[in-house]
């Protein structure tokens, strides 16, 4: 694979000398709205009220809507709508359709969404094209009901896994919601279930000391330094994420959370000098996790759909990501959808590289899947 063949405007993604170390900025939305349902429904009142207390404790003003319909988010054009929506937190009740869970292979058995939308600004964001309408961050006040509902999906023969990160970044909003902690506590008591989450944020202090009973796998999403710097606006630096992962994995007696942990390498891209960029990342990871821990790896290569391309180019018109279909292979889903992925030869080259480099550094940690 010729380096950077998929990136015509490469400078921003070239190797960078000095790693950044900043934590993610704590997200404080400009507008916070609650629907009547979020505060009034019989079962969910308490959790909705808890979110209200957290939001006001952060000094944020709250708008109580008269109906359950959110308005006033659309701006003058797509960029304006994006700006308004990304700085809006809506606390709502998930609709009854949320009680019918969707499978989410290969990462877990089922999706269990505690929110939809994310405060960060990743130029390849996989939410673009999957969530309809302006990208408002919607948090579900009826989380206790959603959690109880998942018991019907448990099986007697093996633990069933639930993924809470399909449509949001759970740590990016946790300070305002407490939703992830609620899930960790819930699944900590369910012998037939496990919880999985992944984040590009680093605020993990509130997860220390929770009774997870080893049933939550806490994963951090990582990428080459230049990709994080150039493409993942509003997230934590690689260094901050590594330190968050260390803290999650360390045993409680050493000040950590004692969680089973994981690394999600995503999206993997043949950046300029990609072998060296990713080797450096894996070296830093190995230096950070310098103690025995329960670690897994998931590898996801960059892909896009016609729908996500259209939305992302409206949101990030100056992106350096390459969205030309001609350099890609087409993958069709069983539902007739189209994805553009790397060519088979390029995919093989990437996969072999990551399998080898990972096994050299982490022989005990399984690669769960490559996609
Ligand atoms: S952190 Fe994840 S969900 Fe949020 S913008 Fe980035 S890719 Fe999208």
Tab-separated table of C-alpha atoms and ligand atoms in Angstrom:
chain	number	residue	atom	x	y	z
A	1	UNK	CA	0.000	0.000	0.000
A	2	UNK	CA	1.483	3.356	-0.914
A	3	UNK	CA	1.519	5.533	2.162
A	4	UNK	CA	-1.228	8.016	2.207
A	5	UNK	CA	-2.698	6.936	-1.111
A	6	UNK	CA	-6.083	7.515	0.447
A	7	UNK	CA	-5.247	10.948	1.790
A	8	UNK	CA	-4.619	13.574	-0.845
A	9	UNK	CA	-4.283	16.397	1.706
A	10	UNK	CA	-1.996	14.790	4.190
A	11	UNK	CA	-0.054	17.341	6.119
A	12	UNK	CA	-2.423	17.507	9.041
A	13	UNK	CA	-2.189	13.742	9.512
A	14	UNK	CA	1.591	13.414	9.222
A	15	UNK	CA	3.554	12.160	12.248
A	16	UNK	CA	3.824	14.741	14.990
A	17	UNK	CA	6.857	15.211	17.189
A	18	UNK	CA	5.364	16.294	20.473
A	19	UNK	CA	2.463	14.320	21.932
A	20	UNK	CA	-0.299	16.353	23.489
A	21	UNK	CA	-1.350	15.678	27.067
A	22	UNK	CA	-4.549	17.665	27.652
A	23	UNK	CA	-7.660	16.203	29.272
A	24	UNK	CA	-10.961	16.531	27.451
A	25	UNK	CA	-12.738	19.783	28.154
A	26	UNK	CA	-15.689	19.167	30.443
A	27	UNK	CA	-18.746	19.638	28.250
A	28	UNK	CA	-21.124	22.359	29.419
A	29	UNK	CA	-23.951	22.716	26.916
A	30	UNK	CA	-25.284	26.201	26.110
A	31	UNK	CA	-28.861	24.983	26.231
A	32	UNK	CA	-30.369	22.306	28.479
A	33	UNK	CA	-33.974	21.244	28.033
A	34	UNK	CA	-36.146	18.722	29.857
A	35	UNK	CA	-39.327	17.333	28.344
A	36	UNK	CA	-42.318	16.985	30.703
A	37	UNK	CA	-42.061	13.194	30.439
A	38	UNK	CA	-38.470	13.210	31.636
A	39	UNK	CA	-39.471	14.573	35.011
A	40	UNK	CA	-42.991	13.300	35.450
A	41	UNK	CA	-43.270	9.676	34.436
A	42	UNK	CA	-43.992	7.467	37.371
A	43	UNK	CA	-40.990	5.133	37.187
A	44	UNK	CA	-38.449	7.548	35.802
A	45	UNK	CA	-39.131	10.583	37.912
A	46	UNK	CA	-36.301	9.855	40.281
A	47	UNK	CA	-33.589	9.426	37.666
A	48	UNK	CA	-34.755	12.455	35.686
A	49	UNK	CA	-34.673	14.482	38.905
A	50	UNK	CA	-31.134	13.269	39.584
A	51	UNK	CA	-30.017	14.520	36.186
A	52	UNK	CA	-31.737	17.837	36.889
A	53	UNK	CA	-29.770	18.175	40.123
A	54	UNK	CA	-26.485	17.353	38.399
A	55	UNK	CA	-27.120	19.831	35.613
A	56	UNK	CA	-28.029	22.663	37.976
A	57	UNK	CA	-25.039	21.821	40.203
A	58	UNK	CA	-22.887	22.641	37.154
A	59	UNK	CA	-24.458	26.090	37.065
A	60	UNK	CA	-26.466	25.418	33.919
A	61	UNK	CA	-29.861	26.968	33.318
A	62	UNK	CA	-32.648	24.567	32.530
A	63	UNK	CA	-35.585	25.048	30.178
A	64	UNK	CA	-38.667	22.961	30.965
A	65	UNK	CA	-40.478	22.293	27.706
A	66	UNK	CA	-44.263	22.431	27.524
A	67	UNK	CA	-44.469	19.408	25.249
A	68	UNK	CA	-42.280	16.398	24.584
A	69	UNK	CA	-41.242	17.821	21.216
A	70	UNK	CA	-37.897	19.583	20.997
A	71	UNK	CA	-37.923	22.703	18.811
A	72	UNK	CA	-35.624	25.619	18.071
A	73	UNK	CA	-32.581	23.565	17.124
A	74	UNK	CA	-32.506	24.178	13.390
A	75	UNK	CA	-30.273	27.037	12.306
A	76	UNK	CA	-29.838	28.987	9.095
A	77	UNK	CA	-27.854	26.268	7.358
A	78	UNK	CA	-26.376	22.826	8.060
A	79	UNK	CA	-23.323	24.264	9.882
A	80	UNK	CA	-25.460	26.516	12.059
A	81	UNK	CA	-27.801	23.641	12.897
A	82	UNK	CA	-24.774	21.499	13.753
A	83	UNK	CA	-23.393	24.184	16.096
A	84	UNK	CA	-26.705	24.666	17.885
A	85	UNK	CA	-27.447	20.966	18.191
A	86	UNK	CA	-23.984	20.022	19.461
A	87	UNK	CA	-24.336	22.522	22.282
A	88	UNK	CA	-27.799	21.329	23.307
A	89	UNK	CA	-28.554	18.701	25.929
A	90	UNK	CA	-32.091	17.337	25.851
A	91	UNK	CA	-33.259	15.120	28.691
A	92	UNK	CA	-36.086	13.001	27.318
A	93	UNK	CA	-37.800	9.649	27.738
A	94	UNK	CA	-36.655	7.045	25.250
A	95	UNK	CA	-39.621	5.966	23.119
A	96	UNK	CA	-41.236	2.523	23.534
A	97	UNK	CA	-39.270	1.317	20.468
A	98	UNK	CA	-36.096	1.538	22.625
A	99	UNK	CA	-37.404	-1.452	24.574
A	100	UNK	CA	-36.906	-3.656	21.497
A	101	UNK	CA	-33.135	-4.087	21.566
A	102	UNK	CA	-31.051	-4.353	18.413
A	103	UNK	CA	-28.119	-6.760	18.041
A	104	UNK	CA	-24.729	-5.110	17.687
A	105	UNK	CA	-22.180	-7.579	16.342
A	106	UNK	CA	-19.241	-7.908	16.576
A	107	UNK	CA	-18.877	-5.742	19.657
A	108	UNK	CA	-21.675	-7.195	21.841
A	109	UNK	CA	-24.925	-9.129	21.802
A	110	UNK	CA	-27.245	-6.138	22.193
A	111	UNK	CA	-27.262	-2.347	22.161
A	112	UNK	CA	-28.572	-0.677	25.304
A	113	UNK	CA	-28.610	3.023	24.570
A	114	UNK	CA	-28.527	5.397	27.523
A	115	UNK	CA	-28.278	8.438	25.240
A	116	UNK	CA	-28.031	9.443	21.591
A	117	UNK	CA	-25.632	12.098	20.339
A	118	UNK	CA	-22.207	13.200	21.507
A	119	UNK	CA	-20.554	16.493	22.409
A	120	UNK	CA	-17.296	15.744	20.525
A	121	UNK	CA	-16.485	16.616	16.915
A	122	UNK	CA	-14.809	13.671	15.196
A	123	UNK	CA	-14.635	14.180	11.462
A	124	UNK	CA	-15.348	10.543	10.711
A	125	UNK	CA	-18.049	10.193	13.395
A	126	UNK	CA	-19.974	6.983	12.940
A	127	UNK	CA	-23.128	8.642	14.265
A	128	UNK	CA	-23.422	10.753	11.117
A	129	UNK	CA	-25.930	9.093	8.906
A	130	UNK	CA	-27.098	6.697	11.650
A	131	UNK	CA	-29.014	9.179	13.792
A	132	UNK	CA	-31.732	11.205	12.134
A	133	UNK	CA	-32.073	14.968	12.560
A	134	UNK	CA	-29.780	17.565	14.127
A	135	UNK	CA	-27.076	16.029	16.375
A	136	UNK	CA	-28.569	17.114	19.716
A	137	UNK	CA	-27.317	15.137	22.718
A	138	UNK	CA	-30.416	13.323	24.001
A	139	UNK	CA	-30.156	11.609	27.368
A	140	UNK	CA	-32.755	9.086	28.471
A	141	UNK	CA	-34.407	9.832	31.796
A	142	UNK	CA	-36.163	6.471	31.825
A	143	UNK	CA	-32.848	4.633	32.126
A	144	UNK	CA	-34.020	2.471	35.073
A	145	UNK	CA	-36.853	1.168	32.883
A	146	UNK	CA	-34.457	0.549	29.971
A	147	UNK	CA	-32.129	-1.380	32.257
A	148	UNK	CA	-34.858	-3.538	33.739
A	149	UNK	CA	-36.030	-4.321	30.221
A	150	UNK	CA	-32.680	-5.904	29.325
A	151	UNK	CA	-33.291	-8.736	31.825
A	152	UNK	CA	-35.621	-10.285	29.218
A	153	UNK	CA	-32.610	-10.667	26.891
A	154	UNK	CA	-30.467	-12.625	29.348
A	155	UNK	CA	-29.937	-16.342	28.711
A	156	UNK	CA	-29.450	-19.264	31.067
A	157	UNK	CA	-26.457	-20.769	29.226
A	158	UNK	CA	-24.037	-17.833	29.066
A	159	UNK	CA	-23.702	-14.187	30.077
A	160	UNK	CA	-25.204	-11.806	27.527
A	161	UNK	CA	-23.315	-8.610	26.693
A	162	UNK	CA	-24.883	-5.163	26.458
A	163	UNK	CA	-23.085	-2.272	24.706
A	164	UNK	CA	-23.981	1.229	25.866
A	165	UNK	CA	-21.704	3.206	23.524
A	166	UNK	CA	-23.329	2.662	20.141
A	167	UNK	CA	-24.836	6.143	19.832
A	168	UNK	CA	-22.985	8.357	22.288
A	169	UNK	CA	-19.725	8.846	24.150
A	170	UNK	CA	-20.758	7.761	27.625
A	171	UNK	CA	-17.895	9.432	29.516
A	172	UNK	CA	-18.300	12.703	27.619
A	173	UNK	CA	-21.705	13.239	29.257
A	174	UNK	CA	-21.332	11.292	32.503
A	175	UNK	CA	-20.698	14.374	34.688
A	176	UNK	CA	-24.169	15.664	33.719
A	177	UNK	CA	-26.057	12.359	33.783
A	178	UNK	CA	-24.562	9.696	36.047
A	179	UNK	CA	-26.051	7.225	33.544
A	180	UNK	CA	-22.959	5.095	33.054
A	181	UNK	CA	-22.495	4.638	36.808
A	182	UNK	CA	-26.151	3.606	37.036
A	183	UNK	CA	-25.546	0.942	34.361
A	184	UNK	CA	-22.339	-0.303	36.006
A	185	UNK	CA	-24.113	-0.714	39.338
A	186	UNK	CA	-27.070	-2.465	37.696
A	187	UNK	CA	-25.020	-5.020	35.756
A	188	UNK	CA	-22.726	-5.525	38.740
A	189	UNK	CA	-25.653	-7.394	40.277
A	190	UNK	CA	-26.707	-9.359	37.157
A	191	UNK	CA	-24.992	-12.711	36.926
A	192	UNK	CA	-26.407	-13.328	33.453
A	193	UNK	CA	-25.153	-10.134	31.867
A	194	UNK	CA	-22.072	-8.036	31.141
A	195	UNK	CA	-21.729	-4.379	30.229
A	196	UNK	CA	-19.368	-2.839	27.703
A	197	UNK	CA	-18.587	0.794	27.096
A	198	UNK	CA	-15.983	2.715	25.124
A	199	UNK	CA	-14.926	6.350	25.223
A	200	UNK	CA	-12.592	8.960	23.793
A	201	UNK	CA	-12.846	10.980	27.000
A	202	UNK	CA	-10.781	10.600	30.144
A	203	UNK	CA	-12.984	11.615	33.091
A	204	UNK	CA	-12.993	8.307	34.946
A	205	UNK	CA	-12.764	9.397	38.590
A	206	UNK	CA	-16.498	8.997	39.162
A	207	UNK	CA	-16.228	5.325	38.111
A	208	UNK	CA	-13.774	4.433	40.854
A	209	UNK	CA	-15.223	2.426	43.726
A	210	UNK	CA	-18.363	1.300	41.874
A	211	UNK	CA	-19.498	-2.299	42.529
A	212	UNK	CA	-18.937	-3.594	38.974
A	213	UNK	CA	-18.008	-7.135	40.116
A	214	UNK	CA	-15.871	-7.592	37.020
A	215	UNK	CA	-18.946	-7.474	34.769
A	216	UNK	CA	-18.149	-4.185	33.025
A	217	UNK	CA	-15.434	-4.038	30.397
A	218	UNK	CA	-14.185	-0.448	30.235
A	219	UNK	CA	-12.664	0.315	26.833
A	220	UNK	CA	-10.817	3.348	25.606
A	221	UNK	CA	-10.726	4.269	21.934
A	222	UNK	CA	-7.222	5.059	20.684
A	223	UNK	CA	-5.674	6.195	17.454
A	224	UNK	CA	-2.357	7.506	16.178
A	225	UNK	CA	-1.380	10.842	17.731
A	226	UNK	CA	-1.796	12.710	14.435
A	227	UNK	CA	-5.260	11.267	13.802
A	228	UNK	CA	-6.474	12.257	17.265
A	229	UNK	CA	-4.988	15.723	16.895
A	230	UNK	CA	-6.253	16.315	13.381
A	231	UNK	CA	-9.639	14.624	13.381
A	232	UNK	CA	-11.061	14.186	16.893
A	233	UNK	CA	-12.123	17.640	18.087
A	234	UNK	CA	-13.298	18.005	21.684
A	235	UNK	CA	-11.921	14.670	22.885
A	236	UNK	CA	-9.102	13.852	25.325
A	237	UNK	CA	-5.508	13.631	24.099
A	238	UNK	CA	-3.974	10.199	23.554
A	239	UNK	CA	-1.922	10.647	26.724
A	240	UNK	CA	-4.964	11.502	28.849
A	241	UNK	CA	-6.814	8.476	27.464
A	242	UNK	CA	-3.876	6.208	28.243
A	243	UNK	CA	-3.792	7.458	31.817
A	244	UNK	CA	-7.569	6.961	32.084
A	245	UNK	CA	-7.179	3.388	30.863
A	246	UNK	CA	-4.430	2.776	33.407
A	247	UNK	CA	-6.618	4.098	36.187
A	248	UNK	CA	-9.571	1.952	35.122
A	249	UNK	CA	-7.382	-1.162	35.056
A	250	UNK	CA	-5.294	-0.681	38.204
A	251	UNK	CA	-6.494	-2.679	41.208
A	252	UNK	CA	-8.470	-0.710	43.805
A	253	UNK	CA	-5.670	-1.042	46.364
A	254	UNK	CA	-3.487	0.957	43.972
A	255	UNK	CA	-6.125	3.619	43.469
A	256	UNK	CA	-7.704	2.153	40.353
A	257	UNK	CA	-11.094	0.829	39.375
A	258	UNK	CA	-10.080	-2.822	38.938
A	259	UNK	CA	-12.092	-3.094	35.728
A	260	UNK	CA	-11.501	-5.555	32.919
A	261	UNK	CA	-10.360	-3.146	30.204
A	262	UNK	CA	-10.058	-2.937	26.455
A	263	UNK	CA	-8.570	-0.920	23.646
A	264	UNK	CA	-10.578	-0.087	20.562
A	265	UNK	CA	-8.262	0.999	17.751
A	266	UNK	CA	-10.550	3.038	15.539
A	267	UNK	CA	-10.697	4.097	12.883
A	268	UNK	CA	-7.492	2.516	11.618
A	269	UNK	CA	-6.218	4.457	8.589
A	270	UNK	CA	-3.130	4.236	6.376
A	271	UNK	CA	-1.906	7.662	7.428
A	272	UNK	CA	1.438	8.970	6.202
A	273	UNK	CA	4.052	6.805	7.948
A	274	UNK	CA	1.259	4.700	9.423
A	275	UNK	CA	3.433	1.800	10.556
A	276	UNK	CA	5.615	4.055	12.670
A	277	UNK	CA	2.686	6.093	13.954
A	278	UNK	CA	0.838	3.003	15.156
A	279	UNK	CA	4.002	1.347	16.524
A	280	UNK	CA	4.609	4.442	18.619
A	281	UNK	CA	1.035	4.279	19.906
A	282	UNK	CA	1.332	0.607	20.851
A	283	UNK	CA	4.681	1.244	22.553
A	284	UNK	CA	3.092	3.993	24.629
A	285	UNK	CA	0.213	1.685	25.506
A	286	UNK	CA	2.593	-1.070	26.613
A	287	UNK	CA	4.519	1.403	28.775
A	288	UNK	CA	1.242	2.577	30.350
A	289	UNK	CA	-0.161	-0.875	31.113
A	290	UNK	CA	3.011	-2.112	32.822
A	291	UNK	CA	1.140	-4.402	35.228
A	292	UNK	CA	-0.967	-7.551	34.773
A	293	UNK	CA	-4.505	-6.747	33.662
A	294	UNK	CA	-7.459	-8.267	31.832
A	295	UNK	CA	-7.084	-6.575	28.424
A	296	UNK	CA	-8.729	-7.074	25.020
A	297	UNK	CA	-8.316	-5.423	21.614
A	298	UNK	CA	-10.869	-4.507	18.946
A	299	UNK	CA	-9.760	-3.178	15.540
A	300	UNK	CA	-12.032	-1.152	13.284
A	301	UNK	CA	-10.800	0.225	9.954
A	302	UNK	CA	-12.152	3.441	8.517
A	303	UNK	CA	-15.323	3.126	6.477
A	304	UNK	CA	-18.159	5.329	5.349
A	305	UNK	CA	-21.569	5.059	3.749
A	306	UNK	CA	-23.081	7.372	1.117
A	307	UNK	CA	-25.312	8.794	3.892
A	308	UNK	CA	-22.527	9.373	6.416
A	309	UNK	CA	-20.319	10.965	3.746
A	310	UNK	CA	-23.024	13.446	2.840
A	311	UNK	CA	-23.650	14.436	6.459
A	312	UNK	CA	-19.962	14.591	7.428
A	313	UNK	CA	-19.067	16.801	4.462
A	314	UNK	CA	-21.793	19.232	5.568
A	315	UNK	CA	-20.523	19.214	9.144
A	316	UNK	CA	-16.797	19.308	8.289
A	317	UNK	CA	-16.454	20.797	4.802
A	318	UNK	CA	-12.685	21.284	5.218
A	319	UNK	CA	-11.921	17.797	6.455
A	320	UNK	CA	-8.668	16.128	5.441
A	321	UNK	CA	-10.341	12.716	5.450
A	322	UNK	CA	-10.550	11.208	2.027
A	323	UNK	CA	-14.053	10.220	1.019
A	324	UNK	CA	-13.397	9.235	-2.586
A	325	UNK	CA	-15.172	6.002	-3.373
A	326	UNK	CA	-12.773	5.056	-6.176
A	327	UNK	CA	-9.981	4.036	-3.790
A	328	UNK	CA	-12.324	1.795	-1.818
A	329	UNK	CA	-14.051	-1.555	-2.002
A	330	UNK	CA	-17.814	-1.786	-1.665
A	331	UNK	CA	-19.287	-3.906	1.094
A	332	UNK	CA	-23.018	-4.616	1.052
A	333	UNK	CA	-24.963	-5.383	4.200
A	334	UNK	CA	-27.678	-8.019	4.323
A	335	UNK	CA	-30.217	-5.195	4.498
A	336	UNK	CA	-29.023	-3.748	1.176
A	337	UNK	CA	-26.904	-0.901	2.599
A	338	UNK	CA	-23.543	0.046	1.073
A	339	UNK	CA	-20.288	0.700	2.915
A	340	UNK	CA	-16.989	1.842	1.450
A	341	UNK	CA	-14.076	0.009	3.064
A	342	UNK	CA	-10.414	-0.411	2.171
A	343	UNK	CA	-9.476	-2.621	-0.767
A	344	UNK	CA	-8.910	-6.297	0.155
A	345	UNK	CA	-5.127	-6.077	-0.384
A	346	UNK	CA	-4.878	-2.973	1.788
A	347	UNK	CA	-7.061	-4.592	4.425
A	348	UNK	CA	-4.820	-7.676	4.533
A	349	UNK	CA	-1.696	-5.535	4.887
A	350	UNK	CA	-3.201	-3.554	7.734
A	351	UNK	CA	-4.574	-6.604	9.516
A	352	UNK	CA	-1.309	-8.529	9.392
A	353	UNK	CA	0.586	-5.552	10.716
A	354	UNK	CA	-1.711	-5.037	13.688
A	355	UNK	CA	-1.932	-8.740	14.541
A	356	UNK	CA	1.858	-9.004	14.657
A	357	UNK	CA	2.540	-5.772	16.470
A	358	UNK	CA	-0.158	-6.471	19.061
A	359	UNK	CA	0.938	-10.058	19.726
A	360	UNK	CA	4.547	-8.917	20.253
A	361	UNK	CA	3.532	-6.499	22.987
A	362	UNK	CA	0.416	-8.110	24.490
A	363	UNK	CA	0.612	-11.883	23.960
A	364	UNK	CA	-2.036	-12.543	26.642
A	365	UNK	CA	-4.601	-10.040	25.352
A	366	UNK	CA	-6.935	-11.376	22.658
A	367	UNK	CA	-7.868	-9.517	19.494
A	368	UNK	CA	-11.667	-9.875	19.668
A	369	UNK	CA	-12.332	-8.895	16.076
A	370	UNK	CA	-10.993	-7.058	13.046
A	371	UNK	CA	-13.407	-5.246	10.792
B	1	LIG	S1	-16.440	10.617	20.349
B	1	LIG	FE1	-17.433	9.002	19.097
B	1	LIG	S2	-19.601	9.563	19.036
B	1	LIG	FE2	-18.470	11.361	19.722
B	1	LIG	S3	-18.067	12.596	17.871
B	1	LIG	FE3	-16.292	11.247	18.212
B	1	LIG	S4	-16.714	9.382	16.988
B	1	LIG	FE4	-18.668	10.512	17.231
